[in-house]
Structure formats: structure tokens, C-alpha cells
PDB file of C-alpha atoms in Angstrom:
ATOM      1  CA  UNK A 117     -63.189 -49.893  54.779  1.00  0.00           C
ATOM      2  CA  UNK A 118     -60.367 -52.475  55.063  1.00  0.00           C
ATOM      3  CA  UNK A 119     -57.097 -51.349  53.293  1.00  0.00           C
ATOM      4  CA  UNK A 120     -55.669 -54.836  51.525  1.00  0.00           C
ATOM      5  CA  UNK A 121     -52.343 -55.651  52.308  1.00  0.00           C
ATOM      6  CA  UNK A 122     -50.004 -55.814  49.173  1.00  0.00           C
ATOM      7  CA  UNK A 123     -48.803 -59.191  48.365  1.00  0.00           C
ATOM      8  CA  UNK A 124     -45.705 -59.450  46.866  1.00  0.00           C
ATOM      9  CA  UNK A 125     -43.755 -62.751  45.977  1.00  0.00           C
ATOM     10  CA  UNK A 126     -41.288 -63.367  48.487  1.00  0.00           C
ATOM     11  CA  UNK A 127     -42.069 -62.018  51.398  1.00  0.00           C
ATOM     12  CA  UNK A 128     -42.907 -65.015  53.375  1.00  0.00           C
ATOM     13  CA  UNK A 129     -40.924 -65.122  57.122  1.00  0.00           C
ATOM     14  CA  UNK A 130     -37.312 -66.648  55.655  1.00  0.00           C
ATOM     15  CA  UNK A 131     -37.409 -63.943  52.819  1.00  0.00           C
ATOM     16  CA  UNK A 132     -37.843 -61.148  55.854  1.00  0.00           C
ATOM     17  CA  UNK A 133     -35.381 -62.667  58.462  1.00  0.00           C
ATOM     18  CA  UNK A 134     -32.959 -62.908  55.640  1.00  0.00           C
ATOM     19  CA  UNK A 135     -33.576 -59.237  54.767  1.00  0.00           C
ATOM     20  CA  UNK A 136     -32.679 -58.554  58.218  1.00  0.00           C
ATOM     21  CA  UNK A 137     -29.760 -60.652  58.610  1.00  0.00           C
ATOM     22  CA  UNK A 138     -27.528 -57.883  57.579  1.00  0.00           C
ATOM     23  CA  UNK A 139     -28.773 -56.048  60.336  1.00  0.00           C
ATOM     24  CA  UNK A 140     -27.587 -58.218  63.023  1.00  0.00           C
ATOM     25  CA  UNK A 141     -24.465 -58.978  62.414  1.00  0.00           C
ATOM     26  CA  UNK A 142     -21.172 -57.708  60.380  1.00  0.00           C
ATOM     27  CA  UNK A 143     -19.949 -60.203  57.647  1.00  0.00           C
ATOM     28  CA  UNK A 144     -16.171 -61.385  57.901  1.00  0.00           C
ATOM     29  CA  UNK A 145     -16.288 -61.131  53.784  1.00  0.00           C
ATOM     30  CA  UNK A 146     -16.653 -57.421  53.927  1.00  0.00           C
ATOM     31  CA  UNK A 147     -14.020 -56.803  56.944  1.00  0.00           C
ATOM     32  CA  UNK A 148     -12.731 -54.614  57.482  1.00  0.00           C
ATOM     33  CA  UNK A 149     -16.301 -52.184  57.295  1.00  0.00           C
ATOM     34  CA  UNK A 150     -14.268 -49.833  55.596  1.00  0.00           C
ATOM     35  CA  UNK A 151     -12.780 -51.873  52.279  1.00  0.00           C
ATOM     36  CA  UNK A 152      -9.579 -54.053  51.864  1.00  0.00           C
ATOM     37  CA  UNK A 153      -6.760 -51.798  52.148  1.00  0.00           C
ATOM     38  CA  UNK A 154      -7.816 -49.453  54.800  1.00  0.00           C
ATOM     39  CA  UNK A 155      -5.100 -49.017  57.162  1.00  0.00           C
ATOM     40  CA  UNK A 156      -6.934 -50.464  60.254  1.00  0.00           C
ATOM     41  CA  UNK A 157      -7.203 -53.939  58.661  1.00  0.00           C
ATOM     42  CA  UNK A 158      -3.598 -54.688  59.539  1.00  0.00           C
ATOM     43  CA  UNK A 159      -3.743 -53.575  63.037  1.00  0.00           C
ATOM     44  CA  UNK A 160      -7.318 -55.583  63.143  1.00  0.00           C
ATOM     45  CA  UNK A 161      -9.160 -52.272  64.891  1.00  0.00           C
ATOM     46  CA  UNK A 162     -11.915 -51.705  63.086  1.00  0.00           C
ATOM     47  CA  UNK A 163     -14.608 -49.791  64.563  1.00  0.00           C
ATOM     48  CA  UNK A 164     -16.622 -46.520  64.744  1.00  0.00           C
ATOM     49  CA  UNK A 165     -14.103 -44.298  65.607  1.00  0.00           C
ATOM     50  CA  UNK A 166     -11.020 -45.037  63.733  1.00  0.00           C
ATOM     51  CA  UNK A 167      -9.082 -42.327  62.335  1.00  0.00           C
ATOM     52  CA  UNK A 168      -9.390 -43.780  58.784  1.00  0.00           C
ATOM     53  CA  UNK A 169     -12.921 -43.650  57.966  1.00  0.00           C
ATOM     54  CA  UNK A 170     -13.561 -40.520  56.337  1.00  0.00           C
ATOM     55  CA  UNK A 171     -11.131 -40.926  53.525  1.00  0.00           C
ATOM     56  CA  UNK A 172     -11.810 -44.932  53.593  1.00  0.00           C
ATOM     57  CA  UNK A 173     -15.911 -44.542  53.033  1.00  0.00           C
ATOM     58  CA  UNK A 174     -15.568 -41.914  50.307  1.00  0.00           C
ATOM     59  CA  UNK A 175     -15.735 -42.121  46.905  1.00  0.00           C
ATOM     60  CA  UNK A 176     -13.154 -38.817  46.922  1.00  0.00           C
ATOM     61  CA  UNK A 177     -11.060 -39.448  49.431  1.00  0.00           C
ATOM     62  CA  UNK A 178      -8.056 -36.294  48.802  1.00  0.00           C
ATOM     63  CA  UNK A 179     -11.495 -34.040  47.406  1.00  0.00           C
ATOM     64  CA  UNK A 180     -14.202 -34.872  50.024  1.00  0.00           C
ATOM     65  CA  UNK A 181     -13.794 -36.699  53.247  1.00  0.00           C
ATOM     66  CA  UNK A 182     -16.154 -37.324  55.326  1.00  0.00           C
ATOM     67  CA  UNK A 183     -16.439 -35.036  57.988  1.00  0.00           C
ATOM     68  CA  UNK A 184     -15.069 -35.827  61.146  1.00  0.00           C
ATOM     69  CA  UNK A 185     -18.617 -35.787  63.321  1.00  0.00           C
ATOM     70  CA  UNK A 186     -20.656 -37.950  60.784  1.00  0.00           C
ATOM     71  CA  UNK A 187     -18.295 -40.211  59.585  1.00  0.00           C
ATOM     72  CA  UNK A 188     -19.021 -42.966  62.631  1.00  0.00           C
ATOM     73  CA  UNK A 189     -22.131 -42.818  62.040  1.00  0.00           C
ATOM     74  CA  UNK A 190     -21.941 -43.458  58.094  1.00  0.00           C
ATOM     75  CA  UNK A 191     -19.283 -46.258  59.628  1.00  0.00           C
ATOM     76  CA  UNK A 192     -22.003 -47.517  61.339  1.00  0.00           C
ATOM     77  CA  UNK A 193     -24.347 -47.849  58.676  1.00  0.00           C
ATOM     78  CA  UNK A 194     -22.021 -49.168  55.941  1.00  0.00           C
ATOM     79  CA  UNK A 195     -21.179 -51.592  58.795  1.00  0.00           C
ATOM     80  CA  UNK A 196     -24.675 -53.513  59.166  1.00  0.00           C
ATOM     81  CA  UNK A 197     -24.960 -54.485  55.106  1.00  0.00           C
ATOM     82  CA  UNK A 198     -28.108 -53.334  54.853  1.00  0.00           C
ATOM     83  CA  UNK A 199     -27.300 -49.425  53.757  1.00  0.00           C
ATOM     84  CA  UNK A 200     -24.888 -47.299  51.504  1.00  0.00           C
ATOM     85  CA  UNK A 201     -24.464 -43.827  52.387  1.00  0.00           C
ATOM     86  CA  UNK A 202     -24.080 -41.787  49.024  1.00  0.00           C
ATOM     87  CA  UNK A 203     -24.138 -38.096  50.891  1.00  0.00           C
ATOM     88  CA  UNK A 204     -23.254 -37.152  54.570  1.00  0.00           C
ATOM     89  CA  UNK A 205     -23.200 -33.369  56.225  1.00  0.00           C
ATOM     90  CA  UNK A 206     -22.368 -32.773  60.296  1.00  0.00           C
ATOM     91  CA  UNK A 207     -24.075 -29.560  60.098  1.00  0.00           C
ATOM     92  CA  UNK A 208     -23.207 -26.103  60.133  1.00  0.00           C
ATOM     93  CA  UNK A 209     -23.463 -22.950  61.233  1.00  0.00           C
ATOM     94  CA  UNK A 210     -23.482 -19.794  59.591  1.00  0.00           C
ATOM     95  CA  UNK A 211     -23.694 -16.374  61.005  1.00  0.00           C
ATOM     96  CA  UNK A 212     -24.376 -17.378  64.636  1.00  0.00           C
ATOM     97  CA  UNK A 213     -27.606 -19.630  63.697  1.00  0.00           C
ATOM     98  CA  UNK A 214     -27.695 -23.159  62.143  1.00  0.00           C
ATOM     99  CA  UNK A 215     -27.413 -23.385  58.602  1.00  0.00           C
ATOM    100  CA  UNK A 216     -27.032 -26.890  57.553  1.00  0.00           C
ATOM    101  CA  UNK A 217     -28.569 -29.616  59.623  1.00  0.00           C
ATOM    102  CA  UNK A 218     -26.488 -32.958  60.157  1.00  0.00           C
ATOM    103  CA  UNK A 219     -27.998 -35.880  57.709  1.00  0.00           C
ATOM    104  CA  UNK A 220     -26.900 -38.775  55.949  1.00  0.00           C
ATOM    105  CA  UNK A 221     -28.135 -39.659  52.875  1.00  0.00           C
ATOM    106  CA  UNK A 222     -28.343 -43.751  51.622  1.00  0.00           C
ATOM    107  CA  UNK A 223     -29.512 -45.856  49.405  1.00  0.00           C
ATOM    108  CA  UNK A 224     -31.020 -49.506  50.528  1.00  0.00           C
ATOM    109  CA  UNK A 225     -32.116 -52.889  48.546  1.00  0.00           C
ATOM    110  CA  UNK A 226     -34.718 -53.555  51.717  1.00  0.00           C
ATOM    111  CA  UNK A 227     -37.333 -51.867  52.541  1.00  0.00           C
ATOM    112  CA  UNK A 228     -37.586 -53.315  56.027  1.00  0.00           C
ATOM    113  CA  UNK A 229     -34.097 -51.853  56.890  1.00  0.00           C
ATOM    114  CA  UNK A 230     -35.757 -48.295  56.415  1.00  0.00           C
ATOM    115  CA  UNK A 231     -38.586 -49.384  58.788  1.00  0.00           C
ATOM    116  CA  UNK A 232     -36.108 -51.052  61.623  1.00  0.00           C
ATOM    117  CA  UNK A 233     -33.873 -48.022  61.046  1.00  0.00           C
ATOM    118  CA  UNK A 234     -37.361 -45.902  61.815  1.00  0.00           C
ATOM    119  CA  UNK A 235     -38.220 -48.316  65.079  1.00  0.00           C
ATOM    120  CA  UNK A 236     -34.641 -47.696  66.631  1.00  0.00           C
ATOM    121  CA  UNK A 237     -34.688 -44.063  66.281  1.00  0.00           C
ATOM    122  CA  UNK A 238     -38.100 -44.027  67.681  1.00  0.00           C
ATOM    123  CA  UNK A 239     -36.935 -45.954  70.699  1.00  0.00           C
ATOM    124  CA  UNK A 240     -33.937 -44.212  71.079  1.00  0.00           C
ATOM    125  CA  UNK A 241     -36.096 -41.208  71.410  1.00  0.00           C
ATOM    126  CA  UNK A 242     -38.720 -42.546  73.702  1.00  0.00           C
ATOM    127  CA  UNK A 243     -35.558 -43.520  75.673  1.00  0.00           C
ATOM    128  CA  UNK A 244     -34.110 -39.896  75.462  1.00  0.00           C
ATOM    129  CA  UNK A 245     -31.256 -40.664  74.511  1.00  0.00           C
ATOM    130  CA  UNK A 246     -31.300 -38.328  71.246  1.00  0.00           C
ATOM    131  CA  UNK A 247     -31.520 -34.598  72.258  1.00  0.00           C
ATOM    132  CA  UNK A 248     -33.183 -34.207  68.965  1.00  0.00           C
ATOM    133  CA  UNK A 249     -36.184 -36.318  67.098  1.00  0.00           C
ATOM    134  CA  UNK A 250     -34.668 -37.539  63.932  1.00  0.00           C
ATOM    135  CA  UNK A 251     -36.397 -39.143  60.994  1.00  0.00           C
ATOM    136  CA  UNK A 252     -35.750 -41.267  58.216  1.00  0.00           C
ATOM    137  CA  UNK A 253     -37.408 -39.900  54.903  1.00  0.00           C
ATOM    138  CA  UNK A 254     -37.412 -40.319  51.022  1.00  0.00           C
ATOM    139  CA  UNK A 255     -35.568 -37.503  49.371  1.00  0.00           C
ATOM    140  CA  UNK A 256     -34.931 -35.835  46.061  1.00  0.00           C
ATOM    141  CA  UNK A 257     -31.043 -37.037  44.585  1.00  0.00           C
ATOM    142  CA  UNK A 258     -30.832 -36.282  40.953  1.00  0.00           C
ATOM    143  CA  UNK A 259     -32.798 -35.589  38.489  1.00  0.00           C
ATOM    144  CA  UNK A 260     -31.195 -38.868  36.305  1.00  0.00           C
ATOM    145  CA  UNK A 261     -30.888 -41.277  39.279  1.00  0.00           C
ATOM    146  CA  UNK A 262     -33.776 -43.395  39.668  1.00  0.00           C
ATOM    147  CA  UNK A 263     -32.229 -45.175  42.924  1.00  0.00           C
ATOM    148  CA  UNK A 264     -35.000 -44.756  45.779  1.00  0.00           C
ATOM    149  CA  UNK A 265     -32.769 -42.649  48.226  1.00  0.00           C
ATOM    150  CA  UNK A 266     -33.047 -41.734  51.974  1.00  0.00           C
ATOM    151  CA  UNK A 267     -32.331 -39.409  54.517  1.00  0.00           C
ATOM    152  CA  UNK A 268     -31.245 -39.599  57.744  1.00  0.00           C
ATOM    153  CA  UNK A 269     -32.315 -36.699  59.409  1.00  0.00           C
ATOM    154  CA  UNK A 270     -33.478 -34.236  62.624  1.00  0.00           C
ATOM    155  CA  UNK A 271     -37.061 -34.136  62.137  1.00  0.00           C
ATOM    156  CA  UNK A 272     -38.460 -31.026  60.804  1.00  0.00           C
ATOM    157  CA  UNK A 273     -40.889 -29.238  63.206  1.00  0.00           C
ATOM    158  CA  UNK A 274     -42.362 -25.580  64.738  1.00  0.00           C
ATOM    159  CA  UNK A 275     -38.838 -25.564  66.630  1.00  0.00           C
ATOM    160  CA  UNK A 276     -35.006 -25.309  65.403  1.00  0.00           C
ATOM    161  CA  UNK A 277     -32.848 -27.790  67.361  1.00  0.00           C
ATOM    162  CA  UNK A 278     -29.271 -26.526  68.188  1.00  0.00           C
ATOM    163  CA  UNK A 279     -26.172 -27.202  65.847  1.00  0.00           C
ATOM    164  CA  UNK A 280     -24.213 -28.949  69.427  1.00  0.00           C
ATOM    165  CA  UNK A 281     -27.981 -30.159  70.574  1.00  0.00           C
ATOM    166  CA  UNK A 282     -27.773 -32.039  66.737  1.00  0.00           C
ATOM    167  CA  UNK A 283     -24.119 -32.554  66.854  1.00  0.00           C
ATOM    168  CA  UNK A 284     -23.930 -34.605  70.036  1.00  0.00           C
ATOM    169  CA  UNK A 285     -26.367 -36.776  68.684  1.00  0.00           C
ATOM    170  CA  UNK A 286     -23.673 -38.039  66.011  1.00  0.00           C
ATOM    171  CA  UNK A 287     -21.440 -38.874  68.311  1.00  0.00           C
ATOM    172  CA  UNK A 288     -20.493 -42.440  69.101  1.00  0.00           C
ATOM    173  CA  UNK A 289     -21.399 -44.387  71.521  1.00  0.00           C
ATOM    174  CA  UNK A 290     -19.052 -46.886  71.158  1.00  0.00           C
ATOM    175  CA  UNK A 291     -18.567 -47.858  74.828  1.00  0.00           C
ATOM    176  CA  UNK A 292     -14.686 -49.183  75.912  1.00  0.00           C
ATOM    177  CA  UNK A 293     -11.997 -49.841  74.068  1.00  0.00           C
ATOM    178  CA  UNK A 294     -13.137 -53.874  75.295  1.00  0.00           C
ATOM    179  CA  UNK A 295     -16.984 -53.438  73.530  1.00  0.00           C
ATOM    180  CA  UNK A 296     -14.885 -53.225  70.017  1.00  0.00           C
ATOM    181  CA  UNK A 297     -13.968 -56.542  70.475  1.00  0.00           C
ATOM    182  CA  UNK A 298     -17.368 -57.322  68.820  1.00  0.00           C
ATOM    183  CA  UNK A 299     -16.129 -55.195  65.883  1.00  0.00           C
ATOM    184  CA  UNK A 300     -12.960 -56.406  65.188  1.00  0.00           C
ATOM    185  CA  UNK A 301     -12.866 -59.340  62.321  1.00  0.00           C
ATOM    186  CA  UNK A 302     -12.590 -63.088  63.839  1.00  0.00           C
ATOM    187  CA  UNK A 303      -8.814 -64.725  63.694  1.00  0.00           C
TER     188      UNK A 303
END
């Protein structure tokens, strides 16, 4: 048996490349990543690691930062238009064994970001260059939201990855100070 394709309006090749154009490139209309006001617009240094992005992507900034190890990768995703992280965790331990696995929860208009966010994890793992498989899933928000939301997450398996093993795969990888010329909004 053949399984039909569903055909929706719109999805002819300009409606998908300009689904993806987010992707590809930061717009100057939304610079800095972060919101007008954040402290790094006047010094023009926005990028993944500035010191300013966990109260600057929250929606509590004095109440609920982001924590310090997620937050460039939330950055990150806020960053290529396509996603808007509603939820973030590092991880944590508790009582000498992992207790709360790192994740990032989001929301997304395009479907086809969820897929190319799926494809670059996948070859970022066939690379091994995550020490962990991670996944990108539908989950449960709340009960009265009816927003289609996603997780960012370590796969879940047989075997328990490490909290640093899961950690270290947050971390940036940013390059040089010179690579965040690419980040920094056009003069």
C-alpha cells in the first residue's frame, strides 16, 4: 500500500524556502536577539554567551532567570526566528544521581523548523560531537494551552546519560571572539 502524501495549500518550494529563511540568517529588525533594551545592544555584542541573556529571554527576569548552562542555547534558538522557548532546565542532580535532565521547551509556527532542528541533531550525533543522543519531541504544556509545544531533549533510552556527559552538551560552541562578528547587528 502507498501512503498519500497530504496536500496542503501552500506548500509549494517558495512557501518552504521562506519557512526556512528564518533559519539561515538573524534579522537586523529583531537585533539585538535578546529585545531592545538589553544591555548588549549598546556595546553591539550580541551573541551566545553574553552575560545578559538569562534575565533578557525571560518572561521573569528578578523571579526566574534562565539558568546559566541553557541560556545560550535558548539564545540560540530565539536567535534563528523560527522558535520561542517557553520553558528551559540545565539539569540537576539530586542525591548523587541525575534528577532533572537538561531540555528546552518551544513553541514553533513551522513545522519544517522541528524537522531541520531533528536533521542537525542527527548529524551532530553521527558526527559525535554530542556525548549524548538528543531528540526533539511533542510534549504535554497545560492542560488550557492548545499551542503545539516541543521539547528539546536527551533521548530517552535503556541507559542514563551523565548530568556533566548532558551538561557539556549545552555548552557553546561559539568559536573566537572574531566568529561573533557574524552575530553582531550590521552598522
Amino acid at each position: 500500500m502507498r501512503i498519500a502524501r497530504n496536500k496542503k495549500p501552500g506548500d509549494d518550494l517558495n512557501t518552504v524556502r521562506g519557512k526556512l529563511a528564518g533559519l539561515v540568517q538573524a534579522h537586523p529588525e529583531v537585533w539585538p536577539v535578546c529585545g531592545s533594551g538589553c544591555p548588549s545592544e549598546q556595546a553591539r555584542r550580541c551573541h551566545c554567551d553574553c552575560p545578559f541573556i538569562p534575565q533578557a529571554l525571560s518572561d521573569s527576569p528578578v523571579e526566574h532567570p534562565l539558568e546559566s548552562l541553557v541560556a545560550p542555547l535558548v539564545y540560540e534558538l530565539h536567535r534563528l526566528d523560527g522558535f520561542r522557548a517557553c520553558w528551559s532546565c540545565e539539569g540537576h542532580d539530586r542525591f548523587g544521581s541525575l534528577w532533572k535532565q537538561p531540555q528546552i521547551w518551544f513553541y514553533t509556527e513551522n513545522q519544517i523548523h522541528v524537522r531541520v532542528l531533528a536533521d542537525a541533531l542527527s548529524a551532530l550525533q553521527l558526527k559525535k560531537v554530542l556525548r549524548t543522543d538528543w531528540e526533539v519531541v511533542v510534549t504535554f504544556s497545560d492542560p488550557d494551552n492548545l499551542d503545539t509545544t516541543y521539547a528539546l531533549r536527551p533521548k530517552q533510552g535503556d541507559k542514563t546519560p551523565t548530568l556533566d556527559n548532558l551538561q557539556a552538551d549545552l555548552i557553546p560552541r561559539c568559536g573566537d571572539r572574531d566568529s561573533y562578528r557574524s552575530f553582531q547587528r550590521p552598522l
